[in-house]
mmCIF file of C-alpha atoms in Angstrom:
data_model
loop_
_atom_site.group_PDB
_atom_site.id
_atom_site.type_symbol
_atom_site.label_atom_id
_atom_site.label_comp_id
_atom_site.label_asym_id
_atom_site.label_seq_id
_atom_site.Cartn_x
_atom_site.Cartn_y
_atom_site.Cartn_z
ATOM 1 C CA UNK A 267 -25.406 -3.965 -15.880
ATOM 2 C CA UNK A 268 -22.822 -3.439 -13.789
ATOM 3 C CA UNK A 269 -23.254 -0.141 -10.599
ATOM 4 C CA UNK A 270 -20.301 1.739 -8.882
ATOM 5 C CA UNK A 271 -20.702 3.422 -6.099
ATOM 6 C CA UNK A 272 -18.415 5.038 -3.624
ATOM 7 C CA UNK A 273 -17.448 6.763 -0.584
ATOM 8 C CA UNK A 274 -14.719 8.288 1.476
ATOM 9 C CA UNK A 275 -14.874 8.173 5.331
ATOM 10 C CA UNK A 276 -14.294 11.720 6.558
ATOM 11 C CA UNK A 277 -9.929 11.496 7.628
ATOM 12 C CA UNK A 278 -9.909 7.527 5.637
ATOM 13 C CA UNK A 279 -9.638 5.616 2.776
ATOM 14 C CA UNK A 280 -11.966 5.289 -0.687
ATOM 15 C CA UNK A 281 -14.051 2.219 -0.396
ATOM 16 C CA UNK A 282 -15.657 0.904 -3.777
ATOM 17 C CA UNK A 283 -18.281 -1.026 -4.575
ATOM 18 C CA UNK A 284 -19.375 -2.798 -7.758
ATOM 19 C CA UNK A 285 -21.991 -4.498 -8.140
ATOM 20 C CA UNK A 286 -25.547 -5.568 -10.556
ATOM 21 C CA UNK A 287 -29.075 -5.428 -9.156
ATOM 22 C CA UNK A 288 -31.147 -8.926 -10.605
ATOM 23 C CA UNK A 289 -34.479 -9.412 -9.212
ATOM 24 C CA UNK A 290 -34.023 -6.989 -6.321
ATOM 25 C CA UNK A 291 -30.684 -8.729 -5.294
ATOM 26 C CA UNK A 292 -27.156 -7.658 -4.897
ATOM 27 C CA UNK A 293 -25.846 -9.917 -7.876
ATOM 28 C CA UNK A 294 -21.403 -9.871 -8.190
ATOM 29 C CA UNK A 295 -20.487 -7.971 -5.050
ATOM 30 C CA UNK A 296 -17.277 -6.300 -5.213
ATOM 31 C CA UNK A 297 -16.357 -4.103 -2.114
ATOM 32 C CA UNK A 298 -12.443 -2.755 -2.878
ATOM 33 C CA UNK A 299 -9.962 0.364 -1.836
ATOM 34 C CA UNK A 300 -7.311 1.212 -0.641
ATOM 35 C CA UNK A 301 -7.913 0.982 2.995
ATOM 36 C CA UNK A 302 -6.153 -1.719 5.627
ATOM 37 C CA UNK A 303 -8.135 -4.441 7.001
ATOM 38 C CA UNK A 304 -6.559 -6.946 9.165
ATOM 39 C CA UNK A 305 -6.794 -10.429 8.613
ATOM 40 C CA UNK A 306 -6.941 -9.890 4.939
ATOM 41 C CA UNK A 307 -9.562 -12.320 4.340
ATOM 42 C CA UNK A 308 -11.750 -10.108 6.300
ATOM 43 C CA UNK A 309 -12.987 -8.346 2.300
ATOM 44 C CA UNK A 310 -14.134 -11.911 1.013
ATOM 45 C CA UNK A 311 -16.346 -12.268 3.994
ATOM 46 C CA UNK A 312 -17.811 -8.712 3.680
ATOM 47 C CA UNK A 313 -18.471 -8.832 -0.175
ATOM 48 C CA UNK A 314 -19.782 -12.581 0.506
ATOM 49 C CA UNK A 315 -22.473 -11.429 2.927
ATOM 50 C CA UNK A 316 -23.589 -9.000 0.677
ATOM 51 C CA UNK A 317 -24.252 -11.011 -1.906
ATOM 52 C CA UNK A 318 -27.732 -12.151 -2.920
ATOM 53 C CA UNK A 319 -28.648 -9.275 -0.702
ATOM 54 C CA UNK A 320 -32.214 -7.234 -1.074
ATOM 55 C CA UNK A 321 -31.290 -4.257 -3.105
ATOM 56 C CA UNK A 322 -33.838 -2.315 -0.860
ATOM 57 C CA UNK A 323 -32.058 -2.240 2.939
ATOM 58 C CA UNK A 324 -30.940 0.920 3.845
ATOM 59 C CA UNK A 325 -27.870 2.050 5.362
ATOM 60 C CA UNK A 326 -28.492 1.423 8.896
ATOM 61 C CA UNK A 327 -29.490 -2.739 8.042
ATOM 62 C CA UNK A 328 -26.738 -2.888 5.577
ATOM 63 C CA UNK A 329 -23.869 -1.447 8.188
ATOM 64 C CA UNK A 330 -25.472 -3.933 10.944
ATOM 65 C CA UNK A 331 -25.379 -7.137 7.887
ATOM 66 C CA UNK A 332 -20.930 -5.809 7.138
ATOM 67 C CA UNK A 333 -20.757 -5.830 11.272
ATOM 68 C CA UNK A 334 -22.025 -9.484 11.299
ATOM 69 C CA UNK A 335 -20.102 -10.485 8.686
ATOM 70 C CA UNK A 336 -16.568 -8.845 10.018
ATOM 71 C CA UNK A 337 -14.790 -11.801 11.393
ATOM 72 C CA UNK A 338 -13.650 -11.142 15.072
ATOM 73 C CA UNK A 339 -11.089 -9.109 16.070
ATOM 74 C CA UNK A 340 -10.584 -7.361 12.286
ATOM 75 C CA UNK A 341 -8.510 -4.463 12.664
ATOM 76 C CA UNK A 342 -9.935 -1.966 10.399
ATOM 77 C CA UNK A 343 -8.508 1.749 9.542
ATOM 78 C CA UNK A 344 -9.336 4.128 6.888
ATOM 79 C CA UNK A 345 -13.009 1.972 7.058
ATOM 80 C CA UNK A 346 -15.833 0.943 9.003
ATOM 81 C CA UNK A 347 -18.953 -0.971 8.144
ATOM 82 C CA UNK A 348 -20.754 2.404 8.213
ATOM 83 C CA UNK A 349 -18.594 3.416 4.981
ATOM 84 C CA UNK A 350 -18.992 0.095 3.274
ATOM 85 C CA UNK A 351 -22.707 0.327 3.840
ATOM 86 C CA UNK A 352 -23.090 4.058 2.147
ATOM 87 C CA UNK A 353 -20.637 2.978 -0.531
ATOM 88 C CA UNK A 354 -23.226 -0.001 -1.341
ATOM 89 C CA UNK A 355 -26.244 2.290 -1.318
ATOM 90 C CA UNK A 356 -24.343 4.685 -3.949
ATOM 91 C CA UNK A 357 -23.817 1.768 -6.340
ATOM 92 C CA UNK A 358 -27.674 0.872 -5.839
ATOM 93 C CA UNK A 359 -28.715 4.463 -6.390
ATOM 94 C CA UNK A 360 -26.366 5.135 -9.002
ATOM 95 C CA UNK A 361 -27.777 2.918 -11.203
ATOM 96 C CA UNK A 362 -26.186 0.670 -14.166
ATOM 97 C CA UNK A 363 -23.585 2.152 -15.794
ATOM 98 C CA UNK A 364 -21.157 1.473 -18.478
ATOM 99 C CA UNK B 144 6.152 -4.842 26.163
ATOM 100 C CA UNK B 145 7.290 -2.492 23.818
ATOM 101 C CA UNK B 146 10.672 -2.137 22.178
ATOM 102 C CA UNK B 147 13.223 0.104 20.690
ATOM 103 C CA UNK B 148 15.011 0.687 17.730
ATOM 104 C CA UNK B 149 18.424 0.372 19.154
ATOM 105 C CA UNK B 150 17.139 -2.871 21.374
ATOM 106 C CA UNK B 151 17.047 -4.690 17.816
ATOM 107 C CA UNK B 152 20.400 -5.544 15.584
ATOM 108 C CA UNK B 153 18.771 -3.726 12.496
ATOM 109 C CA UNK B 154 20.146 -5.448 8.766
ATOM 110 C CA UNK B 155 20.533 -3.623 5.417
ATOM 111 C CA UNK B 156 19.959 -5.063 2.345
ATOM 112 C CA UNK B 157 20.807 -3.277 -0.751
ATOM 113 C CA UNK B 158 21.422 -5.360 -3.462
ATOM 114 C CA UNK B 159 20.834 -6.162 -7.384
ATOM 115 C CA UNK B 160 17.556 -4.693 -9.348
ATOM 116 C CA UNK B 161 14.504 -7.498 -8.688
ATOM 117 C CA UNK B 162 11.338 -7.552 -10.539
ATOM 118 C CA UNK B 163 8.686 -6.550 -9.147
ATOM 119 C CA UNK B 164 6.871 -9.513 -8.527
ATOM 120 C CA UNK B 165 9.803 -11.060 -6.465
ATOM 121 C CA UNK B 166 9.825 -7.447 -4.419
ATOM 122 C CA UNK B 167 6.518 -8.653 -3.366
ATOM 123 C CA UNK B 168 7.179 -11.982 -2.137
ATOM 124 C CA UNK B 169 10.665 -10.786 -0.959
ATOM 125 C CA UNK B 170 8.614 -8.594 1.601
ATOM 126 C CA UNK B 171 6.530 -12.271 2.666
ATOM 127 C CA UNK B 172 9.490 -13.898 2.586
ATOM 128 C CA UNK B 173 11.778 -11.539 4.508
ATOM 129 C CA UNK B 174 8.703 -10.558 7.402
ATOM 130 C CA UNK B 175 8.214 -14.012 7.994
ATOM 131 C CA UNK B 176 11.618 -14.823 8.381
ATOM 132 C CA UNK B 177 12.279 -12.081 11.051
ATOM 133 C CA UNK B 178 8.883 -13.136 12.789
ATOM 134 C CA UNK B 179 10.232 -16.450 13.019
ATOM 135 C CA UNK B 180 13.976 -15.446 14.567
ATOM 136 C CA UNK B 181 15.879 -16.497 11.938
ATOM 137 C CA UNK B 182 16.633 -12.997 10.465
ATOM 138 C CA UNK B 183 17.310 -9.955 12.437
ATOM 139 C CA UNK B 184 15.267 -6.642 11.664
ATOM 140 C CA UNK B 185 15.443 -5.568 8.335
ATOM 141 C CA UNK B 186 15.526 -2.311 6.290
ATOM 142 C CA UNK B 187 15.436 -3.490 2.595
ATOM 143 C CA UNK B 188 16.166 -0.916 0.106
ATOM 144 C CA UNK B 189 14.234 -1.801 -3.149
ATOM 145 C CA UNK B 190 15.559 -1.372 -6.747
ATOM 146 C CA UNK B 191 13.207 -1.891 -9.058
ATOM 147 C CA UNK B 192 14.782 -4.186 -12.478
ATOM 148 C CA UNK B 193 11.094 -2.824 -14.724
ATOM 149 C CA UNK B 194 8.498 -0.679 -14.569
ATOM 150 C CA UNK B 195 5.353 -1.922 -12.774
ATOM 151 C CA UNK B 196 2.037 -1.325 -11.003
ATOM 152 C CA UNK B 197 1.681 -2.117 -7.748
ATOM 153 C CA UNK B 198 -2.050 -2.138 -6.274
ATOM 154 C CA UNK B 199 -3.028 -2.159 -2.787
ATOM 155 C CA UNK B 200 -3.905 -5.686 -1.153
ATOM 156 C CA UNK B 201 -8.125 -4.694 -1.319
ATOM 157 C CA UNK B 202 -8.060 -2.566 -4.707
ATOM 158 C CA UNK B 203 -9.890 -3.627 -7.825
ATOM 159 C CA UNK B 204 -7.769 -4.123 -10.593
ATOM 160 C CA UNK B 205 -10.103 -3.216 -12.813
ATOM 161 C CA UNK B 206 -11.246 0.017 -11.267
ATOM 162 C CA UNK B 207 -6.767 0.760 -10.645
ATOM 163 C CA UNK B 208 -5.273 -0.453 -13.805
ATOM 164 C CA UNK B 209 -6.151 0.673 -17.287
ATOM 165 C CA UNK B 210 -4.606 -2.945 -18.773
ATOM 166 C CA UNK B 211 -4.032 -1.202 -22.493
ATOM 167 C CA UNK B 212 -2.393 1.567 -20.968
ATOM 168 C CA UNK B 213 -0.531 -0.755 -19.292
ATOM 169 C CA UNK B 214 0.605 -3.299 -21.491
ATOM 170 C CA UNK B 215 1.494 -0.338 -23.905
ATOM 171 C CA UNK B 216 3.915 1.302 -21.986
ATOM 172 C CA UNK B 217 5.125 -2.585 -21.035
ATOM 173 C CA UNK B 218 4.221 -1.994 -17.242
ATOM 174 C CA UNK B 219 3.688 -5.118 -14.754
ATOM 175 C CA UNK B 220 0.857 -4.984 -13.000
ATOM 176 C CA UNK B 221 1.042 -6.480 -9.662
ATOM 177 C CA UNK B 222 -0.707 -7.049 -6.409
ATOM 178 C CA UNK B 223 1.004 -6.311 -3.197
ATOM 179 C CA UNK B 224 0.233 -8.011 0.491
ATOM 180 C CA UNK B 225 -0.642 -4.359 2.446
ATOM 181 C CA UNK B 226 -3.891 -2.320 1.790
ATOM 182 C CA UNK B 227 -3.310 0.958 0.322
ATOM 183 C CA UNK B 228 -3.392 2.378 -2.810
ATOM 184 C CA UNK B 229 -2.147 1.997 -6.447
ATOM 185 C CA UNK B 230 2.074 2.905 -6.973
ATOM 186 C CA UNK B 231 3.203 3.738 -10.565
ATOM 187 C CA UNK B 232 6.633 2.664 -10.609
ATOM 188 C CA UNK B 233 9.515 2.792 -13.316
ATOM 189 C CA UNK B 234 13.019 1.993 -11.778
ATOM 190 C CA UNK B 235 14.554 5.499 -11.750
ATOM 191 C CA UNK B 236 11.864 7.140 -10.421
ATOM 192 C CA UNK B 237 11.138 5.589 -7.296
ATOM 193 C CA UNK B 238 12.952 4.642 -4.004
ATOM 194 C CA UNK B 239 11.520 2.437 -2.055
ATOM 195 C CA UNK B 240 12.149 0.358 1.233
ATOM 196 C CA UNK B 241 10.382 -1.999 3.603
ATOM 197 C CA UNK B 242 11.514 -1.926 7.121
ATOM 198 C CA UNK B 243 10.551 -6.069 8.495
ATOM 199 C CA UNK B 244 10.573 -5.649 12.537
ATOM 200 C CA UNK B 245 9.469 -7.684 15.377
ATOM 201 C CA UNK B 246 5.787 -6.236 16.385
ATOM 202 C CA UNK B 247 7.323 -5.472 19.861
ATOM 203 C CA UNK B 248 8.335 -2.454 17.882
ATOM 204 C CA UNK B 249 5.080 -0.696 17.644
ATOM 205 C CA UNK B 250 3.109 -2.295 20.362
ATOM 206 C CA UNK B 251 1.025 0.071 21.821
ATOM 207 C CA UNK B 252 0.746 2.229 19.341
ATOM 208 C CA UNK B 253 -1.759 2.834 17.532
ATOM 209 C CA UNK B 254 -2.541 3.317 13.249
ATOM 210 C CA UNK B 255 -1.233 6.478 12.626
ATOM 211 C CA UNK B 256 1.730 6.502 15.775
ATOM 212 C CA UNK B 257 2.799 3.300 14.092
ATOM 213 C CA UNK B 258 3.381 4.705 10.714
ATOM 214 C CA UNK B 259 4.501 7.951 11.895
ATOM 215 C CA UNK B 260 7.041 6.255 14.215
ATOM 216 C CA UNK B 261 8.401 3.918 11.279
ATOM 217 C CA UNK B 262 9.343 6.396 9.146
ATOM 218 C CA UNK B 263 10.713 9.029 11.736
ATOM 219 C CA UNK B 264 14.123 8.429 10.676
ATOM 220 C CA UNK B 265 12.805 9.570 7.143
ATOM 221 C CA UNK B 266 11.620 12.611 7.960
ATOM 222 C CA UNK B 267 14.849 13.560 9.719
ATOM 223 C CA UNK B 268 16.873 12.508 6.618
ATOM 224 C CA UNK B 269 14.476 14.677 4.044
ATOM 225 C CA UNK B 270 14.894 17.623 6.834
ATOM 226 C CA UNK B 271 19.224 17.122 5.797
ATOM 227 C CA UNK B 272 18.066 17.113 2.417
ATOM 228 C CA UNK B 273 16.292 20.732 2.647
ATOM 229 C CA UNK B 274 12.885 19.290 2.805
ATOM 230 C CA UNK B 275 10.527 19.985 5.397
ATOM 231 C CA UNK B 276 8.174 16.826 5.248
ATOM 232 C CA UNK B 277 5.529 15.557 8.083
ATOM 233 C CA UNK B 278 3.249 12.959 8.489
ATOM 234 C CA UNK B 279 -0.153 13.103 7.160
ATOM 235 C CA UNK B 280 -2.659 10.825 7.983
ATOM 236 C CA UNK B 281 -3.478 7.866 7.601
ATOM 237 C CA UNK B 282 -0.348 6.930 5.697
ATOM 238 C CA UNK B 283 1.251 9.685 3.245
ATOM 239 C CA UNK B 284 4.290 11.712 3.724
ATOM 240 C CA UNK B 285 3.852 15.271 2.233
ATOM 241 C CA UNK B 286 5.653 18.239 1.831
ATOM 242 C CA UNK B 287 3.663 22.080 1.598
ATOM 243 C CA UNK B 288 4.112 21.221 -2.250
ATOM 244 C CA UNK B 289 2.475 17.466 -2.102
ATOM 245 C CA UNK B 290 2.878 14.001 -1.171
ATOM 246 C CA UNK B 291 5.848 12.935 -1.567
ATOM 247 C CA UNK B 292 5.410 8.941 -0.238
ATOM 248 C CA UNK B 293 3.067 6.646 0.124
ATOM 249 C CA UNK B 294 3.158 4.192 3.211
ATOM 250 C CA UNK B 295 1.346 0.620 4.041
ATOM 251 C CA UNK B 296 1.699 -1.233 7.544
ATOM 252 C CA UNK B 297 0.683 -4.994 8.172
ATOM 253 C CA UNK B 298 1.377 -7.256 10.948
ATOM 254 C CA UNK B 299 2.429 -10.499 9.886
ATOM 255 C CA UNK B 300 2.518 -12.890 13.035
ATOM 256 C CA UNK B 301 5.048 -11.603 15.388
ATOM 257 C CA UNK B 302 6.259 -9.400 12.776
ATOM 258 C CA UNK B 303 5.413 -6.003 10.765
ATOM 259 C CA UNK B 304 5.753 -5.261 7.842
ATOM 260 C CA UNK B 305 6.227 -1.084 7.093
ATOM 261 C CA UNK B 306 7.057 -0.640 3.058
ATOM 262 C CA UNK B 307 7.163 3.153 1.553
ATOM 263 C CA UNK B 308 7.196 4.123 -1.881
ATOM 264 C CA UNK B 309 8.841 7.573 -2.742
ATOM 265 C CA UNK B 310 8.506 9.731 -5.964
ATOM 266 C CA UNK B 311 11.754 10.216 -6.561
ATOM 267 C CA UNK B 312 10.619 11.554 -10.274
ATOM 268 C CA UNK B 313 7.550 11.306 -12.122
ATOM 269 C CA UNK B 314 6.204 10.762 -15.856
ATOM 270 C CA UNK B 315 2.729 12.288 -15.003
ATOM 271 C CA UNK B 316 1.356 11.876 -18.430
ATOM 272 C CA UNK B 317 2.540 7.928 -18.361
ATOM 273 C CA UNK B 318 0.858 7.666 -14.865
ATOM 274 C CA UNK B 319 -2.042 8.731 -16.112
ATOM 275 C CA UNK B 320 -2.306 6.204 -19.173
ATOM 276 C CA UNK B 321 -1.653 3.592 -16.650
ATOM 277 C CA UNK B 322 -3.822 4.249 -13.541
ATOM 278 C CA UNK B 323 -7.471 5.037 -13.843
ATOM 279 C CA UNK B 324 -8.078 6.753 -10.293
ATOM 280 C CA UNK B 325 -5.278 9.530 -11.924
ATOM 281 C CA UNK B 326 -7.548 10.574 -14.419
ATOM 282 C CA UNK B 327 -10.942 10.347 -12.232
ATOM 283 C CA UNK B 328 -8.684 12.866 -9.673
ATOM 284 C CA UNK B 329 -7.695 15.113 -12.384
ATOM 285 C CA UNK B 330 -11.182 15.687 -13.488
ATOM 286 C CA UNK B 331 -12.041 16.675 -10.014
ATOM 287 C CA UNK B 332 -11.377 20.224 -9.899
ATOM 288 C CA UNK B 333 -10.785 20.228 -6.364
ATOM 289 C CA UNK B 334 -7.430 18.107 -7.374
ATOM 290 C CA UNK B 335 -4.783 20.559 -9.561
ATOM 291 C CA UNK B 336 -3.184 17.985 -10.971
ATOM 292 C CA UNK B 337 -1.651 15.086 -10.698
ATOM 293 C CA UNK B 338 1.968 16.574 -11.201
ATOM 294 C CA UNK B 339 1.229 18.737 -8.427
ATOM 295 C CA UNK B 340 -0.055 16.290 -6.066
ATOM 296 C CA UNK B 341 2.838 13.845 -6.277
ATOM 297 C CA UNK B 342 6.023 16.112 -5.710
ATOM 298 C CA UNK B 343 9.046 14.183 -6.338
ATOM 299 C CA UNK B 344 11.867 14.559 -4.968
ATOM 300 C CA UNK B 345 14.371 15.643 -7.693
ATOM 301 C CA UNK B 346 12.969 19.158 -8.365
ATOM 302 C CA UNK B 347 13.012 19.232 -4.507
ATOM 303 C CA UNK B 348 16.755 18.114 -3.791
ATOM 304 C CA UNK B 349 18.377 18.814 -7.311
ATOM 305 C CA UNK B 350 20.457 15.718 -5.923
ATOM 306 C CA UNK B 351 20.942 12.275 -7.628
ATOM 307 C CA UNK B 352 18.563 9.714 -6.843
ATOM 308 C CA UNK B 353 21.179 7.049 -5.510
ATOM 309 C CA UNK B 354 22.621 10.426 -3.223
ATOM 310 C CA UNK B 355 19.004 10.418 -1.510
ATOM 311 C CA UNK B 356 19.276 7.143 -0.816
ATOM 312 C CA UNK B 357 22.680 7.227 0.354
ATOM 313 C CA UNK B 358 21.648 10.031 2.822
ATOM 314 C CA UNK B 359 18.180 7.796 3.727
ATOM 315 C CA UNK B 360 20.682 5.250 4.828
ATOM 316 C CA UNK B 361 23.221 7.359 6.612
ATOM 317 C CA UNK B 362 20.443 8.576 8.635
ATOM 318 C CA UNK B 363 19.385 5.469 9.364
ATOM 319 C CA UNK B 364 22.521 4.171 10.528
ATOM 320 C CA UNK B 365 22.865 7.158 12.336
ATOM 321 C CA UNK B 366 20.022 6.963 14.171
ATOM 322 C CA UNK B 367 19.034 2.923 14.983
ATOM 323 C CA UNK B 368 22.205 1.441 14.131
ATOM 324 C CA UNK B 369 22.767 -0.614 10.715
ATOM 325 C CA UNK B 370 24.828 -3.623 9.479
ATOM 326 C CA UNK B 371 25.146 -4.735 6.182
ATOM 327 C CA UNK B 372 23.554 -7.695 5.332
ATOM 328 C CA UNK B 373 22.310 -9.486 2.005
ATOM 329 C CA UNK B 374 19.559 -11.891 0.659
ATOM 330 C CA UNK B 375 20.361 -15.577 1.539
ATOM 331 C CA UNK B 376 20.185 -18.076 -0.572
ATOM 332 C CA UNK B 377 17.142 -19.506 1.172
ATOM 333 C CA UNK B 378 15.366 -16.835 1.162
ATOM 334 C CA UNK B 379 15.638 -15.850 -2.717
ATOM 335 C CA UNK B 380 14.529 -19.541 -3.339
ATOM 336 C CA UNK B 381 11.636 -19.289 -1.073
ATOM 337 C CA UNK B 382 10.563 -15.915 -2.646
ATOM 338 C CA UNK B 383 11.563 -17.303 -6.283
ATOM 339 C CA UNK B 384 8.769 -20.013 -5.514
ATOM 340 C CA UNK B 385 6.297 -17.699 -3.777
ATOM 341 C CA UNK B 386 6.402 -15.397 -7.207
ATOM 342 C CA UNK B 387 5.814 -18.433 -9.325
ATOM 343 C CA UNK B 388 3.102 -19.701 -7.210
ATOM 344 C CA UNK B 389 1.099 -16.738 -6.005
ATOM 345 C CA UNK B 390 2.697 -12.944 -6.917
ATOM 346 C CA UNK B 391 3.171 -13.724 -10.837
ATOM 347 C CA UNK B 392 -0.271 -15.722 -11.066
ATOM 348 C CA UNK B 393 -3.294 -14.275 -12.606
ATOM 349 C CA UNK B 394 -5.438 -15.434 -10.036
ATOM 350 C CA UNK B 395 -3.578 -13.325 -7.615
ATOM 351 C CA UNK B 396 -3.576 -10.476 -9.047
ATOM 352 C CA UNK B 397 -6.976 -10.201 -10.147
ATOM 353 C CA UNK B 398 -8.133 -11.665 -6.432
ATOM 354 C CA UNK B 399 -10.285 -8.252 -6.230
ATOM 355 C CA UNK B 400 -11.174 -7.999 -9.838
#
């Protein structure tokens, strides 16, 4: 069963995430909207670090895990790894849905 | 170092209705070209041969595009190269135009200066036009009535890429068959409506769409400096094979499913 979760940085973007919770893992991450992110390939590497994933780190691990994962020199706006994190944590807490 | 409008030999291109997945890679094509010094700076002026969807470079097409809605109404759904959000498009409706510059342009600025300093010129032509409109952030044009445009930014090498959609008109109820994040606004009661919160520019002007454009590129001229220009041949081939082998595929489109 699929989760959505998402989140709006206070003056940015909407970032999405979908994803399903297996075994306490992040299972089909999907981290979308329509903020900029510069290289583009900087969202595959984000949503591929999350994956497999325990369903039970909190904010503060998950933002560090998106920092690590941003390739250098990303230019981000309308984002941050903070909102990508919280947008995670509302799919998990949202639970499955349709 | 950074430069200005009137250092650089600006181009207009204006010509024949495209579809929209060759308006995508016309803006690859086109940036890259200019970034390499083969084409000067470029204000292309879009018309639009069908009706389409255009989603943001990082959107889910899923969570964007309702695909019966869609393929009802006989709407293209298509994926663009700049973040951003989802543009409901049908040909009479919307003007658009991507501005393809050397980065020296907006060096030194930084998000928001960049987009408010692309579309400057805009603003000044609305303000002809009766229309007090002003920047707001990150990347919308609005007027006290609602948005009015919706603007993406990428730098492509030594290049960047500025493209703006503008509601020129708007079949609300259509949109809202179409794009899902319409109807998840509209149920949000903080949101009117989404007639409201896209205020095109017709009611506002009472002028002809292709007069608004007319006066977009007066102003233009006006202001940087403008020669007319057209596609070449090259560069329609290049973004001919560019559709076929990335902006018309599936796999493209659906890259954040």
């Amino acid at each position: 069963m699929r989760r959505h979760g998402e989140y709006k940085m206070p003056g940015g973007k909407l970032t999405v995430v979908d994803l399903a919770v297996e075994h306490g893992r992040l299972v089909g991450v999907v981290v979308s909207g329509d903020f900029f992110l510069e290289p583009d390939e900087a969202l595959a590497a984000i949503s591929a670090a999350l994956e497999g994933q325990a369903a039970d780190l909190d904010e503060l691990q998950l933002t560090h895990l998106v920092e690590r994962a941003t390739p250098a020199h990303t230019r981000m706006f309308g984002v941050d790894a903070q909102a990508i994190a919280r947008a995670v944590r509302r799919a998990i807490e949202n639970g499955p849905s349709a | 170092m950074k430069t200005q409008w009137r250092d650089h030999d600006w181009q207009l291109i204006h010509g024949q209705a495209r579809s929209p997945a060759l308006h995508m890679a016309l803006d690859e094509v086109i940036t890259d070209e200019v970034a390499a010094g083969r084409r000067a700076p470029t204000l292309r002026v879009w018309e639009w041969a069908s009706s389409a969807v255009v989603i943001g470079r990082f959107q889910s097409l899923r969570n964007e595009v309702d695909p019966d809605g869609a393929t009802r109404h006989g709407i293209e759904v298509v994926r663009r190269i700049t973040g951003g959000g989802a543009m409901f498009i049908e040909p009479g409706n919307t003007i658009t135009y991507s501005l393809s510059a050397p980065a020296s342009l907006v060096d030194g600025l930084s998000f928001e200066q960049s987009y408010a300093f692309m579309d400057a010129w805009v603003l000044d032509a609305l303000r002809t036009l009766g229309i007090e409109a002003w920047y707001q952030p990150l990347n919308d044009i609005a007027s006290r009535s609602g948005k009015i445009a919706g603007a993406a930014q990428m730098r492509r090498g030594n290049a960047v890429l500025h493209h703006v959609t503008m509601a020129y008109d708007i079949d609300a109820n259509k949109m809202l068959e179409v794009l899902r994040i319409g109807r998840e606004k509209l149920s949000d009661k903080a949101t009117q409506s989404a007639v409201k919160r896209v205020d095109p520019l017709r009611s506002q002007t009472g002028l002809a769409r292709e007069a608004v454009i007319e006066r977009m590129i007066d102003t233009f001229r006006s202001h940087h400096g403008l020669q007319a220009d057209s596609l070449r041949e090259g560069e329609l081939e290049r973004a001919q094979a560019l559709m076929r082998q990335k902006f018309a595929t599936p796999a493209w489109t659906a890259l954040v499913p």
